[in-house]
Coordinates of C-alpha atoms and ligand atoms in Angstrom, one line a residue:
M1 CA -8.4 -79.4 23.4
G2 CA -7.3 -76.0 22.7
S3 CA -5.6 -74.0 24.7
T4 CA -8.6 -71.9 25.0
A5 CA -10.1 -74.4 27.4
R6 CA -7.0 -75.2 29.1
E7 CA -7.4 -74.7 32.7
H8 CA -5.4 -72.4 35.3
W9 CA -4.7 -72.1 39.1
S10 CA -7.2 -69.8 40.9
S11 CA -3.8 -67.7 42.4
R12 CA -0.6 -67.9 42.8
R13 CA -0.6 -69.0 46.2
G14 CA -2.1 -72.0 44.9
F15 CA 0.3 -73.0 42.3
L16 CA 2.9 -72.2 44.9
L17 CA 1.6 -74.5 47.4
A18 CA 0.4 -77.1 44.8
A19 CA 4.6 -77.4 43.4
V20 CA 5.9 -76.8 46.5
G21 CA 3.4 -79.8 47.6
S22 CA 4.8 -82.0 44.7
A23 CA 8.8 -81.2 45.9
V24 CA 7.9 -82.1 49.5
G25 CA 7.4 -85.2 50.4
L26 CA 8.8 -88.6 51.0
G27 CA 11.5 -87.6 49.6
N28 CA 12.2 -85.2 52.4
M29 CA 11.7 -87.4 55.4
W30 CA 12.4 -91.1 54.5
R31 CA 14.7 -90.8 51.5
F32 CA 16.2 -87.7 52.5
S33 CA 17.4 -89.3 56.1
Y34 CA 18.3 -92.6 55.5
L35 CA 20.6 -91.7 52.6
T36 CA 22.0 -88.6 54.9
A37 CA 22.7 -91.4 57.8
E38 CA 23.7 -93.6 54.7
N39 CA 26.4 -91.5 53.4
G40 CA 28.3 -90.3 56.6
G41 CA 25.5 -87.2 57.8
A42 CA 26.8 -83.6 57.4
A43 CA 29.0 -84.2 54.4
F44 CA 26.3 -85.7 52.4
V45 CA 23.4 -82.5 52.9
V46 CA 26.3 -80.2 52.0
V47 CA 26.4 -81.9 48.6
Y48 CA 23.2 -82.0 48.1
V49 CA 22.3 -78.6 48.9
A50 CA 24.9 -77.4 46.7
I51 CA 24.0 -79.4 44.2
T52 CA 20.4 -78.4 44.7
L53 CA 21.0 -74.6 44.4
L54 CA 23.7 -75.4 41.4
V55 CA 22.2 -77.9 39.6
G56 CA 18.3 -78.4 40.7
L57 CA 17.4 -74.3 40.8
P58 CA 18.7 -73.8 37.5
I59 CA 16.9 -76.8 35.9
L60 CA 13.6 -76.2 37.9
L61 CA 13.5 -72.6 36.3
A62 CA 13.8 -74.4 33.2
E63 CA 11.0 -76.6 33.3
L64 CA 9.0 -73.6 34.7
V65 CA 9.3 -71.5 31.5
V66 CA 9.1 -74.2 28.9
G67 CA 5.9 -75.1 31.0
R68 CA 4.4 -71.6 31.4
G69 CA 5.4 -70.7 27.6
A70 CA 4.3 -73.7 25.8
Q71 CA 0.7 -74.2 27.8
R72 CA 1.1 -77.8 26.8
S73 CA 2.2 -81.1 28.7
P74 CA 5.5 -81.9 28.7
I75 CA 5.3 -84.1 25.3
R76 CA 3.7 -81.2 23.5
A77 CA 5.6 -78.6 25.2
L78 CA 8.9 -79.7 24.2
V79 CA 7.5 -80.5 20.6
H80 CA 6.7 -77.2 20.3
Y81 CA 9.4 -75.9 21.4
G82 CA 11.8 -77.7 19.5
G83 CA 10.3 -79.9 17.1
S84 CA 9.9 -83.7 16.6
V85 CA 13.5 -84.8 17.8
W86 CA 12.6 -83.8 20.9
K87 CA 9.3 -86.1 21.6
P88 CA 11.6 -89.4 23.3
L89 CA 12.5 -86.7 26.1
G90 CA 8.8 -85.9 26.4
I91 CA 8.1 -90.1 26.2
L92 CA 11.1 -90.3 28.6
F93 CA 9.5 -88.2 31.4
V94 CA 6.0 -89.6 31.1
A95 CA 7.4 -93.2 31.2
A96 CA 9.6 -91.7 34.4
G97 CA 6.1 -91.0 36.2
F98 CA 4.9 -94.2 35.6
L99 CA 7.9 -95.4 37.0
I100 CA 8.0 -93.4 40.1
L101 CA 4.6 -93.2 41.3
S102 CA 4.1 -96.8 40.6
Y103 CA 6.5 -97.5 44.2
Y104 CA 6.1 -94.5 45.6
S105 CA 3.0 -94.9 46.0
V106 CA 3.5 -98.6 47.5
I107 CA 5.9 -96.8 50.1
A108 CA 3.1 -93.9 51.1
G109 CA 0.8 -97.1 51.9
W110 CA 3.7 -98.2 54.4
T111 CA 3.1 -94.9 56.2
L112 CA -0.4 -95.1 56.1
R113 CA -0.8 -98.3 57.3
Y114 CA 1.9 -97.2 60.0
A115 CA -0.4 -93.8 60.7
G116 CA -3.2 -96.3 61.1
S117 CA -1.7 -99.1 63.7
A118 CA -0.4 -95.8 66.1
L119 CA -3.9 -94.9 66.4
L120 CA -5.2 -98.0 67.0
G121 CA -2.5 -99.0 70.4
G122 CA 0.9 -97.9 69.2
F123 CA 4.1 -99.9 68.0
E124 CA 4.3 -102.8 70.5
G125 CA 6.2 -105.7 69.5
D126 CA 9.2 -106.7 66.7
A127 CA 9.4 -103.5 64.9
G128 CA 11.7 -105.7 62.7
A129 CA 8.7 -108.7 62.0
R130 CA 6.4 -105.5 61.4
F131 CA 7.6 -104.1 59.2
G132 CA 8.2 -107.2 57.0
E133 CA 4.5 -107.4 57.4
V134 CA 3.9 -104.2 56.1
A135 CA 5.9 -103.7 53.4
S136 CA 5.1 -107.3 51.5
G137 CA 2.6 -109.2 50.1
W138 CA -1.3 -108.0 50.3
D139 CA -1.3 -105.7 53.0
A140 CA 1.4 -103.6 51.3
F141 CA -0.7 -103.8 48.0
G142 CA -3.9 -103.1 49.3
F143 CA -2.7 -100.2 51.0
H144 CA -0.5 -99.0 48.2
L145 CA -4.2 -99.0 46.1
L146 CA -6.2 -97.2 49.0
F147 CA -3.3 -94.2 48.4
M148 CA -3.6 -94.4 44.4
A149 CA -7.5 -94.3 44.9
G150 CA -6.9 -91.2 47.3
T151 CA -4.7 -89.7 44.2
V152 CA -6.9 -90.7 41.4
T153 CA -9.6 -88.9 43.1
I154 CA -8.0 -85.6 43.3
V155 CA -6.5 -85.6 40.2
G156 CA -9.7 -86.4 38.6
R157 CA -11.5 -83.4 39.3
G158 CA -8.9 -81.4 38.2
I159 CA -6.4 -78.6 38.8
R160 CA -8.5 -76.2 41.0
G161 CA -11.2 -78.5 42.4
G162 CA -8.7 -80.8 43.3
I163 CA -4.9 -80.2 42.8
E164 CA -4.7 -76.6 44.2
R165 CA -7.6 -77.5 47.4
T166 CA -5.5 -80.1 48.3
A167 CA -2.1 -78.4 48.4
L168 CA -4.0 -75.2 49.8
L169 CA -5.4 -77.8 52.9
L170 CA -2.7 -80.4 53.8
M171 CA 0.6 -77.6 53.4
P172 CA -0.1 -75.9 56.0
V173 CA -0.5 -78.5 58.5
L174 CA 2.8 -80.5 57.5
F175 CA 4.5 -77.7 58.0
V176 CA 3.6 -77.3 61.8
L177 CA 3.5 -81.1 62.1
V178 CA 6.9 -81.0 61.0
C179 CA 8.4 -78.0 62.8
G180 CA 6.5 -79.1 66.0
L181 CA 8.2 -82.8 65.8
A182 CA 11.5 -81.0 65.4
V183 CA 11.0 -79.2 68.4
Y184 CA 9.5 -81.8 69.9
A185 CA 12.4 -84.3 69.4
S186 CA 15.2 -81.7 70.8
T187 CA 13.2 -81.8 74.3
L188 CA 13.9 -85.4 74.5
E189 CA 17.0 -86.8 76.5
G190 CA 20.1 -88.1 74.6
S191 CA 19.0 -86.4 71.4
G192 CA 22.3 -84.0 71.2
A193 CA 24.1 -86.8 69.8
G194 CA 21.5 -87.0 67.1
Y195 CA 22.6 -83.4 66.1
T196 CA 26.7 -83.9 66.2
Y197 CA 26.1 -87.0 63.9
Y198 CA 23.4 -84.7 61.1
L199 CA 25.4 -81.7 61.6
K200 CA 29.1 -82.7 61.7
M201 CA 31.1 -82.7 59.0
D202 CA 33.3 -84.9 57.9
F203 CA 35.5 -84.1 55.0
S204 CA 36.9 -87.2 54.5
Q205 CA 33.3 -88.3 52.8
I206 CA 32.7 -84.9 51.1
L207 CA 33.8 -85.5 47.6
S208 CA 33.3 -89.9 46.8
P209 CA 31.8 -90.5 43.9
R210 CA 29.0 -92.4 45.6
V211 CA 28.5 -89.2 48.1
V212 CA 28.3 -86.7 44.9
T213 CA 25.6 -89.9 42.9
Q214 CA 23.6 -90.0 45.8
A215 CA 23.1 -86.4 46.7
A216 CA 22.6 -85.7 42.9
G217 CA 19.8 -88.6 43.0
Q218 CA 18.3 -87.2 45.9
A219 CA 18.6 -83.5 45.2
F220 CA 16.3 -84.0 41.4
F221 CA 13.9 -86.5 43.4
S222 CA 13.2 -83.9 46.1
L223 CA 12.8 -80.9 44.1
S224 CA 10.7 -83.0 41.5
L225 CA 12.9 -82.6 38.6
G226 CA 13.6 -84.2 35.4
M227 CA 10.6 -85.7 34.7
G228 CA 8.2 -82.3 33.5
A229 CA 6.4 -82.1 36.9
M230 CA 6.8 -79.1 38.1
L231 CA 6.6 -78.4 33.9
T232 CA 3.5 -79.4 33.7
F233 CA 1.9 -77.7 37.2
A234 CA 3.9 -74.2 35.3
S235 CA 1.6 -75.1 31.9
Y236 CA -1.3 -74.0 33.9
L237 CA 0.2 -70.5 34.9
G238 CA -0.5 -67.2 33.6
R239 CA 1.9 -65.5 31.6
D240 CA 2.3 -62.9 34.2
H241 CA 4.1 -65.3 36.8
H242 CA 7.3 -64.3 38.2
L243 CA 9.3 -67.4 37.3
P244 CA 12.9 -66.8 39.1
N245 CA 10.9 -65.8 42.2
A246 CA 9.0 -69.4 42.0
S247 CA 11.6 -71.4 41.7
L248 CA 13.4 -69.9 44.6
I249 CA 10.8 -70.3 46.7
I250 CA 10.5 -73.9 45.6
A251 CA 13.9 -74.5 46.5
F252 CA 13.9 -73.0 49.9
S253 CA 11.3 -74.4 50.7
D254 CA 12.1 -78.2 49.8
L255 CA 15.4 -77.6 51.6
A256 CA 13.8 -76.1 54.7
I257 CA 11.8 -79.0 55.1
A258 CA 14.6 -81.6 54.3
F259 CA 16.7 -80.0 57.1
I260 CA 13.6 -80.0 59.4
A261 CA 12.8 -83.7 59.2
G262 CA 16.1 -84.2 59.7
L263 CA 15.8 -82.5 62.8
V264 CA 13.3 -85.1 63.8
V265 CA 14.8 -88.5 62.8
F266 CA 18.1 -88.1 64.0
P267 CA 17.5 -86.5 67.6
M268 CA 15.0 -89.2 68.3
I269 CA 16.6 -91.8 66.9
Y270 CA 20.2 -91.2 69.3
A271 CA 17.9 -89.7 72.4
L272 CA 16.3 -93.3 72.0
G273 CA 20.1 -95.4 72.0
L274 CA 18.9 -96.6 68.1
A275 CA 22.6 -95.2 66.7
A276 CA 23.3 -98.5 65.7
A277 CA 20.1 -99.0 63.2
V278 CA 21.2 -95.8 61.5
S279 CA 24.3 -97.2 59.6
E280 CA 22.8 -100.0 58.5
S281 CA 20.4 -97.7 57.3
T282 CA 17.9 -99.1 54.2
V283 CA 14.9 -98.7 52.3
G284 CA 13.3 -99.8 55.6
A285 CA 14.9 -98.3 58.0
L286 CA 13.5 -95.1 59.2
F287 CA 9.7 -97.6 59.1
I288 CA 12.0 -99.8 61.6
T289 CA 13.8 -97.4 63.9
L290 CA 11.1 -95.2 64.7
P291 CA 8.5 -97.5 65.3
R292 CA 10.8 -98.8 67.9
A293 CA 11.3 -95.0 69.5
F294 CA 8.0 -94.9 69.5
A295 CA 7.3 -97.8 71.2
E296 CA 9.8 -96.8 74.3
M297 CA 8.5 -93.5 74.9
G298 CA 5.2 -95.1 76.8
A299 CA 1.9 -92.8 76.5
V300 CA 3.2 -90.4 74.5
G301 CA 4.3 -93.1 72.2
P302 CA 1.3 -93.8 70.0
C303 CA 0.3 -90.1 69.4
G304 CA 3.6 -89.0 68.7
G305 CA 3.8 -91.7 66.2
F306 CA 0.4 -91.0 65.1
L307 CA 1.7 -87.9 64.0
F308 CA 5.0 -88.4 62.8
F309 CA 3.5 -91.0 59.7
A310 CA 0.3 -88.7 59.3
A311 CA 3.5 -85.7 58.3
L312 CA 4.8 -88.4 56.1
V313 CA 1.3 -89.2 54.6
L314 CA 0.4 -85.3 54.1
G315 CA 3.5 -85.1 52.3
A316 CA 3.5 -88.2 50.3
L317 CA -0.1 -87.1 49.0
P318 CA 0.6 -83.6 47.4
S319 CA 3.8 -85.4 45.9
A320 CA 2.2 -88.9 44.2
I321 CA -0.7 -86.2 42.9
S322 CA 1.9 -84.2 41.3
L323 CA 3.3 -87.7 39.8
L324 CA -0.5 -88.6 38.2
E325 CA -0.7 -85.1 36.8
V326 CA 2.2 -85.4 34.2
V327 CA 0.5 -88.7 33.0
V328 CA -3.0 -87.1 33.0
A329 CA -1.8 -84.1 31.7
G330 CA -0.3 -86.3 28.5
S331 CA -3.3 -88.2 27.6
I332 CA -5.6 -85.4 28.3
D333 CA -3.6 -83.9 25.2
G334 CA -1.8 -86.8 23.5
L335 CA -4.5 -89.0 23.5
G336 CA -7.7 -86.0 23.5
W337 CA -9.3 -88.2 27.1
N338 CA -11.2 -86.4 29.2
R339 CA -9.7 -85.9 33.0
P340 CA -11.7 -88.3 35.3
K341 CA -10.9 -91.3 32.5
A342 CA -7.3 -90.6 32.0
A343 CA -6.9 -90.0 35.7
V344 CA -8.6 -93.6 36.5
V345 CA -7.5 -95.5 33.4
M346 CA -3.6 -93.9 34.0
G347 CA -4.0 -94.6 38.0
M348 CA -5.1 -98.5 37.3
A349 CA -2.2 -99.0 34.8
I350 CA 0.3 -97.6 37.6
A351 CA -1.3 -99.5 40.4
V352 CA -0.6 -102.6 38.6
L353 CA 2.5 -101.7 38.2
G354 CA 3.6 -101.1 41.5
A355 CA 2.6 -104.7 42.2
P356 CA 6.2 -106.1 42.0
A357 CA 7.5 -103.6 44.7
A358 CA 4.7 -104.2 46.7
W359 CA 5.8 -107.8 47.1
S360 CA 9.7 -106.9 47.5
T361 CA 11.3 -104.2 48.9
D362 CA 14.5 -105.3 47.0
V363 CA 12.5 -104.8 43.8
L364 CA 11.2 -101.2 44.9
G365 CA 14.8 -100.2 46.1
V366 CA 16.1 -100.8 42.3
M367 CA 13.0 -99.5 41.2
D368 CA 14.1 -96.5 43.2
D369 CA 17.7 -96.6 42.2
V370 CA 16.9 -96.6 37.9
A371 CA 14.2 -93.7 38.1
N372 CA 16.7 -91.3 40.1
N373 CA 20.0 -92.3 38.7
L374 CA 19.3 -92.6 35.3
L375 CA 15.3 -91.5 34.4
L376 CA 15.8 -88.4 36.1
L377 CA 19.4 -87.4 36.0
T378 CA 18.9 -88.6 31.6
G379 CA 15.8 -86.0 31.6
G380 CA 17.1 -83.3 33.7
L381 CA 20.2 -83.2 31.7
L382 CA 18.5 -83.6 27.8
L383 CA 16.4 -80.3 29.5
A384 CA 19.0 -78.9 30.6
V385 CA 21.0 -78.7 26.7
F386 CA 17.3 -78.7 25.5
V387 CA 16.3 -75.3 27.0
G388 CA 20.4 -73.9 27.3
W389 CA 21.5 -74.8 23.9
F390 CA 18.5 -75.4 21.5
M391 CA 15.7 -73.3 22.7
K392 CA 15.3 -70.1 20.6
D393 CA 15.3 -67.2 23.6
P394 CA 14.6 -68.6 26.5
V395 CA 15.8 -65.7 28.7
S396 CA 12.9 -63.3 27.0
E397 CA 10.6 -66.0 28.1
A398 CA 12.0 -66.0 31.5
R399 CA 12.5 -62.3 31.7
I400 CA 8.3 -62.1 31.1
G401 CA 6.8 -61.1 34.6
A402 CA 10.2 -60.7 35.9
E403 CA 11.8 -57.7 34.6
G404 CA 13.9 -57.1 37.5
V405 CA 15.5 -59.9 37.5
A406 CA 19.5 -59.6 37.5
W407 CA 20.7 -63.5 37.3
F408 CA 19.5 -64.4 34.3
F409 CA 23.2 -64.2 32.9
L410 CA 24.1 -66.8 35.6
W411 CA 20.9 -68.8 35.2
R412 CA 22.3 -69.5 31.1
V413 CA 25.5 -70.2 32.4
L414 CA 25.1 -72.9 34.9
L415 CA 22.3 -74.3 32.5
R416 CA 24.6 -74.5 29.5
F417 CA 28.1 -75.3 31.3
V418 CA 27.7 -76.0 35.2
A419 CA 24.6 -78.1 35.0
P420 CA 25.4 -80.6 31.9
A421 CA 29.0 -81.1 33.8
V422 CA 27.9 -82.1 36.7
L423 CA 24.7 -84.3 35.1
L424 CA 27.7 -86.1 32.9
Y425 CA 29.6 -87.3 35.7
V426 CA 27.1 -88.1 37.9
L427 CA 25.4 -90.5 35.3
W428 CA 28.8 -92.0 34.9
E429 CA 29.1 -92.7 37.7
A430 CA 26.1 -94.0 38.6
I431 CA 25.4 -96.1 35.6
P432 CA 27.6 -99.6 36.3
G433 CA 26.1 -99.6 39.7
T434 CA 22.6 -98.8 39.1
F435 CA 23.3 -102.1 36.4
A436 CA 24.9 -103.7 38.6
S437 CA 21.9 -103.7 40.8
I438 CA 19.1 -104.8 38.7
R439 CA 21.9 -107.7 37.9
A440 CA 21.7 -108.4 41.5
L441 CA 17.9 -108.1 41.0
W442 CA 17.8 -110.8 38.8
G443 CA 20.4 -112.7 39.9
G444 CA 19.1 -112.9 43.9
D445 CA 15.8 -114.5 42.8
Ligands
LIG501 N1 9.7 -84.9 45.1 C1 8.7 -85.8 45.7 C2 9.2 -86.3 46.9 O1 10.2 -85.3 47.5 C3 8.7 -86.6 44.7 C4 8.0 -86.3 43.7 C5 6.7 -86.0 43.3 C6 9.2 -86.3 42.8 N2 6.8 -85.5 41.5 C7 8.0 -86.1 41.3 C8 10.0 -86.9 42.1 C9 8.6 -86.0 40.3 C10 10.4 -87.5 40.8 C11 10.2 -86.4 39.9 O2 8.9 -87.2 47.9

């Protein structure tokens, strides 16, 4: 497809909401709160924010610059600026999109199911047993397929008619819901301990290698970085868009929603005396603890539960869309397929790849580990090196539409030195653990 026929966003707001929609998702609510719980509360949050600003933000801007400049999907954009030696990085991006969406959609399926259960009568009964039922087997697979079908339908409709329209519709609702839930959580008696846990620093934790690696993986996941999702969205932008501002808006919205989601989850858990469950937190924690909390709230429980899980679904959908869009854009540009065909065929392949995650939360956990701690961090590292050291004059491309910006020099320094150094350290720390968890999965079965 020639670049003249390339689709474009109909408005700046449309692009921004779609990009924020990509960033804000299960990562902000499910992943952020369980990692925060697992890694000692506020100390983790501080490291996470620091890495988001010093490493995530510069790489986000780099993705936007490459995407808008090239007006191509990731593989072609990298080849356009760097020649065919950079093609494998593009392939890594698409592969990561495949893998992440396959298990992301499984979790989104759980949330869909929980939202439905809330509507149909609440969360009575044993929450752990319920989670076991919802999160594995045909139940999980069925809701995963349902969620994938929705994602495929929207991506198949294109940038304006599908992706942009969905973001314009859902993101404001999501924002209101999350804020409303945070206010509600603050009215619960005993919520104070939750704020203390969430916001009080434990400095002994702050720079352990584990906290730093988990925080880096989370920063990349939450910003949708390291696999060309933001690059792909930026490739549908006109040349005059202010990219530095866009990167700031996206990063701060993402941080804000994650922070507010913590203000929902922690007070609620502590108010209901479920703190013990937090410390043994795993991928399933939110799905076991919070329904228990809602069940104890009496009459308002089902309604609160529905709103909470509905917020998760609304957050997950635009994120899943952006993951599928990377794969679809690659198939349109690279294989010459039309959009509906690309969406359906790739969506089906991803749905099948998600089956192991639907049958085992252990497999899901390892997929998440591999995707974040290996693929996204490697992708981010290579992209920082590419734009920082190899791409010709990225600053003049970034400056188009943003003439007055004074921090391009800082951007360059962060991209060239700070981001690669931090990412090399993190990868060095994370790789042995990730391989150990893969081996444990193999051995354990
Ligand atoms: N950022 C999303 C979330 O927080 C998930 C996501 C969407 C993503 N697109 C991505 C993660 C690309 C990594 C790469 O839920």
